[in-house]
Structure formats: structure tokens, C-alpha cells
Tab-separated table of C-alpha atoms in Angstrom:
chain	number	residue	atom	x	y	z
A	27	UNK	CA	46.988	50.787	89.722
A	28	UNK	CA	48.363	49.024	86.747
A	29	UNK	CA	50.730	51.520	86.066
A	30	UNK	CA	51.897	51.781	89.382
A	31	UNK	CA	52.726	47.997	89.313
A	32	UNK	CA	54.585	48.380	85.893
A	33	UNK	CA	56.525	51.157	87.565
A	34	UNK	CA	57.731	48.687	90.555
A	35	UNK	CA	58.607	46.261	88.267
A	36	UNK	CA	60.460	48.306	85.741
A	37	UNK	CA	62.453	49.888	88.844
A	38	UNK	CA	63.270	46.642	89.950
A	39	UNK	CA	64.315	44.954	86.180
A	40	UNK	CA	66.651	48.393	85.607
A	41	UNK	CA	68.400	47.743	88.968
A	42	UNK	CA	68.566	43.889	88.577
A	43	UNK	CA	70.284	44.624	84.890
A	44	UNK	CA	72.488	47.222	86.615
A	45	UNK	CA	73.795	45.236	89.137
A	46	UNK	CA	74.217	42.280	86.303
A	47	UNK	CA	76.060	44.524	83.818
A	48	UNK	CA	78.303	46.399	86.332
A	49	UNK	CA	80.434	43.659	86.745
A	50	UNK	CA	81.081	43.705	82.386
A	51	UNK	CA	82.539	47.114	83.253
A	52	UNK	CA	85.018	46.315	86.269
A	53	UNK	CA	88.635	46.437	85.305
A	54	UNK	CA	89.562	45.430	89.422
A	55	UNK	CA	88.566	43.965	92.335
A	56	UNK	CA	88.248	47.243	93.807
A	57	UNK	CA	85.169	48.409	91.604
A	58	UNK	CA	82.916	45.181	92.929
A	59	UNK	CA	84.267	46.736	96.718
A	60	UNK	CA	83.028	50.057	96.423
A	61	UNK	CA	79.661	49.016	94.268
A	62	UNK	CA	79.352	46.379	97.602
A	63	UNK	CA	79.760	49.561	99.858
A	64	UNK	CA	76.974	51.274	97.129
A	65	UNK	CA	74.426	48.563	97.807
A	66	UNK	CA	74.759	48.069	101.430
A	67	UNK	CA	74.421	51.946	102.139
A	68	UNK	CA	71.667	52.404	99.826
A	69	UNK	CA	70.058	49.256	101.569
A	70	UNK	CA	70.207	50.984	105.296
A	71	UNK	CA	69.176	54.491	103.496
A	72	UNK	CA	65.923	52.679	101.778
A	73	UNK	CA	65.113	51.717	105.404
A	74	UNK	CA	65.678	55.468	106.544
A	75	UNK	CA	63.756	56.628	103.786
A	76	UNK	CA	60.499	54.590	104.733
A	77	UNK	CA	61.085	56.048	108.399
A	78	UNK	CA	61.734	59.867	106.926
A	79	UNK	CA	60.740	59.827	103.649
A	80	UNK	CA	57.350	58.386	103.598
A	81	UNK	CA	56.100	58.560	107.665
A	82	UNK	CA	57.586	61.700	108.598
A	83	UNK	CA	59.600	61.016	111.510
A	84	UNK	CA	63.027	62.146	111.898
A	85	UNK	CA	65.907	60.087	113.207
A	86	UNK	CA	69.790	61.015	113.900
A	87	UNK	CA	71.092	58.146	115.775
A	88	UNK	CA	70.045	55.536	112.999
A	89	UNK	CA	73.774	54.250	112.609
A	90	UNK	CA	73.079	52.746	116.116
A	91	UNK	CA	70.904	50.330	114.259
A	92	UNK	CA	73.377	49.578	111.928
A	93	UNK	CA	75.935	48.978	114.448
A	94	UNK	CA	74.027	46.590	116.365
A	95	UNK	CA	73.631	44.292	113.292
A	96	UNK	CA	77.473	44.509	112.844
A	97	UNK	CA	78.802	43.739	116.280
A	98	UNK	CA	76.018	41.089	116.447
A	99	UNK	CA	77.631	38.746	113.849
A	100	UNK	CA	80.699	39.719	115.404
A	101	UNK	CA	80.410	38.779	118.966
A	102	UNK	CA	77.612	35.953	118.561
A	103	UNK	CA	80.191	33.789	116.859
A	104	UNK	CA	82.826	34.706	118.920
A	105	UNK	CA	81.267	35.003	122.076
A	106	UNK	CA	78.335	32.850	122.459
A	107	UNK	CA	78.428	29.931	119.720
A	108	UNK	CA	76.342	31.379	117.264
A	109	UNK	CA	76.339	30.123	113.732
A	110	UNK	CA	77.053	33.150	111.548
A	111	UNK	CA	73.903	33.267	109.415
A	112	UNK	CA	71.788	32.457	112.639
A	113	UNK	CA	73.204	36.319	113.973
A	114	UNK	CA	72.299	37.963	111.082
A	115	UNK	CA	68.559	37.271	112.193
A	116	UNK	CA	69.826	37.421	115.959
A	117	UNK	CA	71.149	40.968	115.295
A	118	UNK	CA	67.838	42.112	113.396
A	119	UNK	CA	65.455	40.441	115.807
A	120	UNK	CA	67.622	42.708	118.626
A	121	UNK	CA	67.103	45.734	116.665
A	122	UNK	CA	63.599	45.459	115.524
A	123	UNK	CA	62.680	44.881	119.665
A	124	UNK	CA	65.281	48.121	120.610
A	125	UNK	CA	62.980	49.741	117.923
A	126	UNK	CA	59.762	48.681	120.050
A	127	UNK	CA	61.157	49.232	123.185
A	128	UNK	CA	62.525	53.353	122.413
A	129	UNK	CA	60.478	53.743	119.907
A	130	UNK	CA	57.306	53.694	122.472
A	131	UNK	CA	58.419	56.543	124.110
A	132	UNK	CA	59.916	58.872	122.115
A	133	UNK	CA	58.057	58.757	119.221
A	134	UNK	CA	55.912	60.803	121.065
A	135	UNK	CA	58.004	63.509	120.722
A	136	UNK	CA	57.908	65.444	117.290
A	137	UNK	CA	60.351	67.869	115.439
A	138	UNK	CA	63.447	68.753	116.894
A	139	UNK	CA	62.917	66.996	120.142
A	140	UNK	CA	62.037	63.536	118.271
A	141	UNK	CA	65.677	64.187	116.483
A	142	UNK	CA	67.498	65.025	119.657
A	143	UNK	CA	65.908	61.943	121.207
A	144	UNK	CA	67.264	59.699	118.130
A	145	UNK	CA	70.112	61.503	118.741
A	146	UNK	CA	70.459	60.374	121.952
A	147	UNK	CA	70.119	56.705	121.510
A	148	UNK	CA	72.927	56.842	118.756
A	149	UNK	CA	75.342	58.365	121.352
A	150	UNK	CA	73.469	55.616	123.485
A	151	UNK	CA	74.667	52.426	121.824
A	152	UNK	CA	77.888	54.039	120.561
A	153	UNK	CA	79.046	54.725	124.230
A	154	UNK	CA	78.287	50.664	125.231
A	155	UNK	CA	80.173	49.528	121.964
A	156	UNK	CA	83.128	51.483	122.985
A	157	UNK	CA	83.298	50.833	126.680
A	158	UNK	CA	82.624	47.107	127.016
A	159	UNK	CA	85.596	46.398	125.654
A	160	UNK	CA	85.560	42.416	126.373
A	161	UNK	CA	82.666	41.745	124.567
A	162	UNK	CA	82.862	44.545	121.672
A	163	UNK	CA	86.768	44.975	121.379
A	164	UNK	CA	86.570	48.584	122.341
A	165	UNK	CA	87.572	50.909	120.345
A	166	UNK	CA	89.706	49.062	118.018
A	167	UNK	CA	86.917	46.962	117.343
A	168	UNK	CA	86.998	43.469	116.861
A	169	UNK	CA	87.087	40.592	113.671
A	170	UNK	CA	83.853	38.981	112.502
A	171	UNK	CA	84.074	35.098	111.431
A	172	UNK	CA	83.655	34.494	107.733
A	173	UNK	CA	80.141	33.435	106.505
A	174	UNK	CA	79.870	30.029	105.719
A	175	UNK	CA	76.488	28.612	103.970
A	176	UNK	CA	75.384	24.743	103.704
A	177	UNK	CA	79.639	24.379	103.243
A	178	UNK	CA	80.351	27.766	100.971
A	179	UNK	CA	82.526	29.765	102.816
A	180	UNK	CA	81.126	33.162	101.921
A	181	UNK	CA	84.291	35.619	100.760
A	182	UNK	CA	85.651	38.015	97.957
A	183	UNK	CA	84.649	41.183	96.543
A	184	UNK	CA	83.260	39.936	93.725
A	185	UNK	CA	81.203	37.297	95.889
A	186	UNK	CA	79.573	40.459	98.266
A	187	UNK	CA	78.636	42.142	95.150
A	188	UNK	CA	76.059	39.642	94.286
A	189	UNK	CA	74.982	39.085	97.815
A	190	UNK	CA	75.201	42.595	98.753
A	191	UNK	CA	73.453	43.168	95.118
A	192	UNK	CA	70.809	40.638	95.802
A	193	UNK	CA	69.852	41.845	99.359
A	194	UNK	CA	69.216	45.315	98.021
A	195	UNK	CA	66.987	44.186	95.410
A	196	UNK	CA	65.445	42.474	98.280
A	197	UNK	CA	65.145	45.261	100.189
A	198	UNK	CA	64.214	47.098	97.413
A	199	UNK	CA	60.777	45.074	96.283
A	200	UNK	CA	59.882	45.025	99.637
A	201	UNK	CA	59.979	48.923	100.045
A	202	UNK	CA	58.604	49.297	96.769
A	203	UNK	CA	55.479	46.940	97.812
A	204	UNK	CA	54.772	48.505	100.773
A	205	UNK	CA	54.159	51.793	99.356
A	206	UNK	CA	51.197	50.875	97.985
A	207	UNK	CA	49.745	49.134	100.758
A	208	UNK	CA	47.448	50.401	103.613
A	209	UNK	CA	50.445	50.604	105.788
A	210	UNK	CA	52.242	52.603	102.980
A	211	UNK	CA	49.055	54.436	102.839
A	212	UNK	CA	49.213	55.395	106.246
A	213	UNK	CA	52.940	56.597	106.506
A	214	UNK	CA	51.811	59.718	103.440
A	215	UNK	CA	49.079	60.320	105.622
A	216	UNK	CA	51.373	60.578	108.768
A	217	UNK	CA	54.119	62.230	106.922
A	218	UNK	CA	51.372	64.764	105.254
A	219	UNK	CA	49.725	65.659	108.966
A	220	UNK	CA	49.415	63.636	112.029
A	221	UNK	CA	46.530	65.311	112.914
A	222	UNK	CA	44.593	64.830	109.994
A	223	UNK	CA	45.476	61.308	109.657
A	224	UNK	CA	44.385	60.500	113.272
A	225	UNK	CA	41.156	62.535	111.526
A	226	UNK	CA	40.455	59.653	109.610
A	227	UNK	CA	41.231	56.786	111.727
A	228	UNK	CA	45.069	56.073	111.167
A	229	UNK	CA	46.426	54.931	114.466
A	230	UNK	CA	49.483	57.380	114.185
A	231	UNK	CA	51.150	56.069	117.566
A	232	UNK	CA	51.120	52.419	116.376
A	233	UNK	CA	52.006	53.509	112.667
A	234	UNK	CA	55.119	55.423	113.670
A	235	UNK	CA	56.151	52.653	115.864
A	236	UNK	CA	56.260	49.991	112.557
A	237	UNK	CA	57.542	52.977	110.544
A	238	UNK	CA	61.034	53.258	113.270
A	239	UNK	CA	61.381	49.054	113.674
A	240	UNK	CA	61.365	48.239	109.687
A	241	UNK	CA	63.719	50.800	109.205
A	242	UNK	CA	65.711	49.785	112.352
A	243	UNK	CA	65.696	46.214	110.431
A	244	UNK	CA	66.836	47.467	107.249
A	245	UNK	CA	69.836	49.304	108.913
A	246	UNK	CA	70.929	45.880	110.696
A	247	UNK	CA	70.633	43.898	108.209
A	248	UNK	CA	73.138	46.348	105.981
A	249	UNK	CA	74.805	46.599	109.095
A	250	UNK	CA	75.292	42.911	109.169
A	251	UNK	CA	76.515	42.758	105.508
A	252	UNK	CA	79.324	45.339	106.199
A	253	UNK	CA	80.825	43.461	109.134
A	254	UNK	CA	80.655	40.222	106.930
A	255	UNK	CA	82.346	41.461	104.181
A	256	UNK	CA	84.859	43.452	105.975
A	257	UNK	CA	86.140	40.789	108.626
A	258	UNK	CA	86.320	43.789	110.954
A	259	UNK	CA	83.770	46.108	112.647
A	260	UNK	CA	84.919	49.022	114.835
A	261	UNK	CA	82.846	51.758	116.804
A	262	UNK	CA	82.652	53.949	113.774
A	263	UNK	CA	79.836	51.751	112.111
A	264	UNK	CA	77.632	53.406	114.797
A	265	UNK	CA	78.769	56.875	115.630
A	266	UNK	CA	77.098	60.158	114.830
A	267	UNK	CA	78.930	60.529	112.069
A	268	UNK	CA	77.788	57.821	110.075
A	269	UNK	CA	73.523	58.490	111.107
A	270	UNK	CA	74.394	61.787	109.483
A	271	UNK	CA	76.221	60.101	106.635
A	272	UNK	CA	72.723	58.103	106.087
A	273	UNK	CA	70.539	60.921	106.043
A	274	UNK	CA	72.373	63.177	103.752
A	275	UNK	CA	72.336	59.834	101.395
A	276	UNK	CA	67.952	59.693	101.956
A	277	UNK	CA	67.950	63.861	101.490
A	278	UNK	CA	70.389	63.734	98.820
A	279	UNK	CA	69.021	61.653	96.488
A	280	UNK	CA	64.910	62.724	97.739
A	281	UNK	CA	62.541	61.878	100.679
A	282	UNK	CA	60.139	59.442	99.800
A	283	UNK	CA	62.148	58.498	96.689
A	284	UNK	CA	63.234	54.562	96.857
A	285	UNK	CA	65.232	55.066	93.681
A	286	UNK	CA	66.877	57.940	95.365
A	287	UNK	CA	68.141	56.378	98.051
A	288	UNK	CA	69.953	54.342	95.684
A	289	UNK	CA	70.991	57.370	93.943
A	290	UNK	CA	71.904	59.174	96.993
A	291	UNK	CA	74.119	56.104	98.184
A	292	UNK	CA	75.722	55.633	94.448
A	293	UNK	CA	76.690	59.429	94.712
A	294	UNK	CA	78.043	59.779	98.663
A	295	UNK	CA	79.727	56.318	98.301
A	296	UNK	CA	81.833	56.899	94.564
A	297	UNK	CA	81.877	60.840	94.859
A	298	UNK	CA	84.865	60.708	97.308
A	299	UNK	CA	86.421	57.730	95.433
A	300	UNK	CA	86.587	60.026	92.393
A	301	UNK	CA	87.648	63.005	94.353
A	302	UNK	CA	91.330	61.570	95.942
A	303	UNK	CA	92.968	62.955	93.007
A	304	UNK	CA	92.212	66.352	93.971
A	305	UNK	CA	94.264	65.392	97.775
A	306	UNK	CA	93.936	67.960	100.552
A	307	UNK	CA	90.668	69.629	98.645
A	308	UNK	CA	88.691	66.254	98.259
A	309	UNK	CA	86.516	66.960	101.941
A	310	UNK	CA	86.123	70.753	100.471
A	311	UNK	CA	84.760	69.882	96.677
A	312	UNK	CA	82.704	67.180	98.502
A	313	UNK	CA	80.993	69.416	100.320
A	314	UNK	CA	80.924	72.192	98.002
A	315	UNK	CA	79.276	69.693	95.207
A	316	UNK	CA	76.635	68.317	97.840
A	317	UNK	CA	75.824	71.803	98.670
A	318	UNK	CA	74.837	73.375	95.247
A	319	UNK	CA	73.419	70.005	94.393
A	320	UNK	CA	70.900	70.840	96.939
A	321	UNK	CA	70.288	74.292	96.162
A	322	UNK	CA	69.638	73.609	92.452
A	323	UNK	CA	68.108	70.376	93.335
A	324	UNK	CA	65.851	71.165	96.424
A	325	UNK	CA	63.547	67.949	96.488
A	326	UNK	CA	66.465	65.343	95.932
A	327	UNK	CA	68.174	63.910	93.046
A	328	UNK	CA	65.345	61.657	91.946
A	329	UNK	CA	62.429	63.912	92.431
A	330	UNK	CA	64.074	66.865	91.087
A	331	UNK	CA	65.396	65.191	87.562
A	332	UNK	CA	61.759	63.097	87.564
A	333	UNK	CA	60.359	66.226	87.845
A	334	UNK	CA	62.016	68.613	85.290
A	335	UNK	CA	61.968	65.409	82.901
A	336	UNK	CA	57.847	65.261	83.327
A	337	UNK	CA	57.583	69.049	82.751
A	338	UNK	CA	59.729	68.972	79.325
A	339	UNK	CA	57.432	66.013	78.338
A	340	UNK	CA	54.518	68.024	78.846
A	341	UNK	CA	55.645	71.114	77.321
């Protein structure tokens, strides 16, 4: 037990002195941009992971999450007189009861059917974003009002790196924490066999229902971030493309990995950044490095380096 708890809290001192050294490195204004885009996908992908990684369940419509906590501090303010920080919570209180509500139902559902039925809702909320078009913007989306905090108007890249930063450290001690607790407990036990865990008493409907609403949380809460620190959200925020965007950053960097979510998020966020010198061929070396990164690398970043590391150690 001990050395699990050193293990959280060295994982979360690293990141903290990550996030505080970054910054030393910067030459622009564009690093502290794309380390904010870092942070706020690895925060939704930590929330995936708990849902994939860790219970079991598979979900392909999780950018609809995310793009309910965007367009919420986007149309509360504009719309209906919300304060800005009260929409965050607005937009994650809607998403955690969406969670309930769906999650009831299909959750029920396992394999291939439970990821078509994700699926589904995904295509769901995307469809309403794009069509109500006098509360959403349509398609072109629409501009989200500035956070402002006890007077501080909230703006800047360098500004959304520490708040971005902060929240994932946030979202990472939480995540971290509750691995290790009897919920945590039962998510392995769902994730390792339904059946067997209902063996021993888990309630595996009511377990899989938390599992789907704090990761629906996590995702609207990055979602939320995004929208902030863009001054724009658009439909795209909650398409298909970006759930799949999410879990290739969870299966990327491992499943059940916290760390690798972060990895994962670090490498899908930068690797593209890195690869606009190469033009036309950037989608095709993207692909072609994600693919033979997961056939050397089978279990995820993380686990797979954690792994070979342990072995050598041994040896």
C-alpha cells in the first residue's frame, strides 16, 4: 500500500514539475497553445480511460460529451444569462445526468453492440448541435464569452497553460485516487469478467453506470476548457471523428494506464505539429508511425516501455 501511495505521488510531483518547467523551454506563444491542447485532451482521455481502461466498457461517441461541455459555456452566456464559470458546472451537471439517463439502457449491451450504441449517441448530439442552428450557431458554430473570475478576465496562451495545466493535475489525482479505492476495485473486476465480479457481489449494472458518468464529466469539463480558450466552438468538437481521436489517444498510450493517457495525448496532439514539414505526406507518416507503434508496442506506450524497463531491471 505504501508503495502504491509513493507511486501516486511521484506521478503527480513529475507532472506538476513538467508542466512548471515547460514554460523555461518555450521560445513562442504557440508552444503554451499546443501544450494547452496536450492537457485538455489528455484530461478528456484520463476520463475515457477510467470508462475503457479500467471498467471495460467501450464507448465511440464520447466526443458528444465533450461537445456538450463546449456549447454549454457557449450558449449559457449567450443565451440564457449564465455567468461563465457557473456553465462550466451547468455543462458537467448536463452531462453527468445524459450519462445516467443513456447510460441505463445501453450499458446493458456489451461488445460491439455497447460500441455501436455509443456510437449512436455521438451521431445523436452531433446531429442537434448542427441543426438547431439558433441556439448552437449551426455549423459554423458560434463564439464563447471570455472567462472572467472575481474581476480577472481569464485570456492568453500562456494563461490556459496553467489553468489547463492545473485542471489536469486535478483530474489527474483524482483518477489516480480512485484506483485504489473499492470503486476502483470494482472497475478491474468488471473490466477482468462481469460475470465473475457479479460472483462476488460487485453490482456490475450500477458500477458501469458511475464508470460512463465520471468519464462523461471528465470529457465536459475538457470540453469546457477548449471552448474557453478558443473563443469559438463549432460541431467538430463532437463529431465521430474526434470520439475516435480520444480513443486512439487512451489505446495509444495503454488501457488502464493514467500516465498513458497523458502520453497518448502528448504524442497525437505534437506528432502532427512536428509532421507539417513533411506537407502532403504528414496524414500518411501519421498513420504509418501510430501503426507500427502499435505493433511493436501492443499494450500502449506506458505499459509497454514500463514493462520492458521492469524486465531489464530484473535480468
Amino acid at each position: 500500500m505504501r508503495a502504491l501511495v509513493n507511486h501516486r505521488i511521484l506521478t503527480l510531483l513529475v507532472l506538476a514539475a513538467m508542466i512548471a518547467a515547460l514554460p523555461l523551454i518555450f521560445p513562442s506563444s504557440y508552444y503554451f497553445r499546443v501544450a494547452s491542447l496536450v492537457w485538455v485532451s489528455a484530461l478528456a482521455a484520463i476520463g475515457l480511460n477510467i470508462l475503457m481502461g479500467q471498467a471495460g466498457q467501450v464507448s465511440l461517441g464520447h466526443a458528444a460529451f465533450f461537445g456538450i461541455g463546449a456549447y454549454a459555456v457557449a450558449i449559457g452566456p449567450a443565451h440564457l444569462g449564465v455567468p461563465p464559470w457557473a456553465a462550466l458546472f451547468l455543462g458537467a451537471l448536463l452531462s453527468a445526468a445524459l450519462a445516467y439517463l443513456v447510460g441505463r439502457p445501453i450499458l446493458r449491451l456489451k461488445g460491439h453492440y455497447l460500441a455501436i450504441a455509443t456510437l449512436g449517441l455521438g451521431v445523436l448530439v452531433a446531429l442537434v448541435i448542427s441543426t438547431e442552428s439558433r441556439w448552437t450557431g449551426g455549423p459554423d458554430g458560434m463564439p464563447v464569452a471570455r472567462l472572467t473570475l472575481f474581476g480577472w478576465r481569464v485570456a492568453g496562451s500562456d494563461t490556459w497553460y496553467w489553468v489547463t495545466g492545473g485542471l489536469l493535475l486535478l483530474g489527474t489525482w483524482i483518477a489516480l485516487n480512485l484506483d485504489e479505492t473499492p470503486t476502483g476495485r470494482a472497475f478491474r473486476a468488471l473490466h477482468d469478467s462481469e460475470v465473475a465480479a457479479q460472483v462476488v457481489g460487485v453490482d456490475v449494472a450500477r458500477f458501469k453506470l458511475q464508470a460512463f458518468v465520471i468519464a462523461a464529466v471528465y470529457a465536459s469539463l475538457a470540453g469546457s476548457a477548449l471552448a474557453f480558450m478558443n473563443g469559438f466552438i463549432n460541431p467538430d468538437q463532437a463529431g465521430f471523428l474526434h470520439s475516435v481521436e480520444l480513443v486512439t489517444i487512451v489505446v495509444l498510450g495503454g488501457l488502464g494506464s493514467v500516465v498513458g493517457s497523458i502520453v497518448g495525448a502528448a504524442v497525437l496532439v505534437t506528432l502532427p505539429q512536428v509532421l507539417t514539414v513533411f506537407h502532403e505526406y504528414e496524414h500518411l507518416l501519421l498513420g504509418l508511425i501510430i501503426i507500427v507503434a502499435m505493433i511493436f508496442m501492443r499494450n500502449g506506450i506506458v505499459p509497454s516501455l514500463s514493462g520492458l524497463l521492469f524486465r531489464r531491471a530484473r535480468s
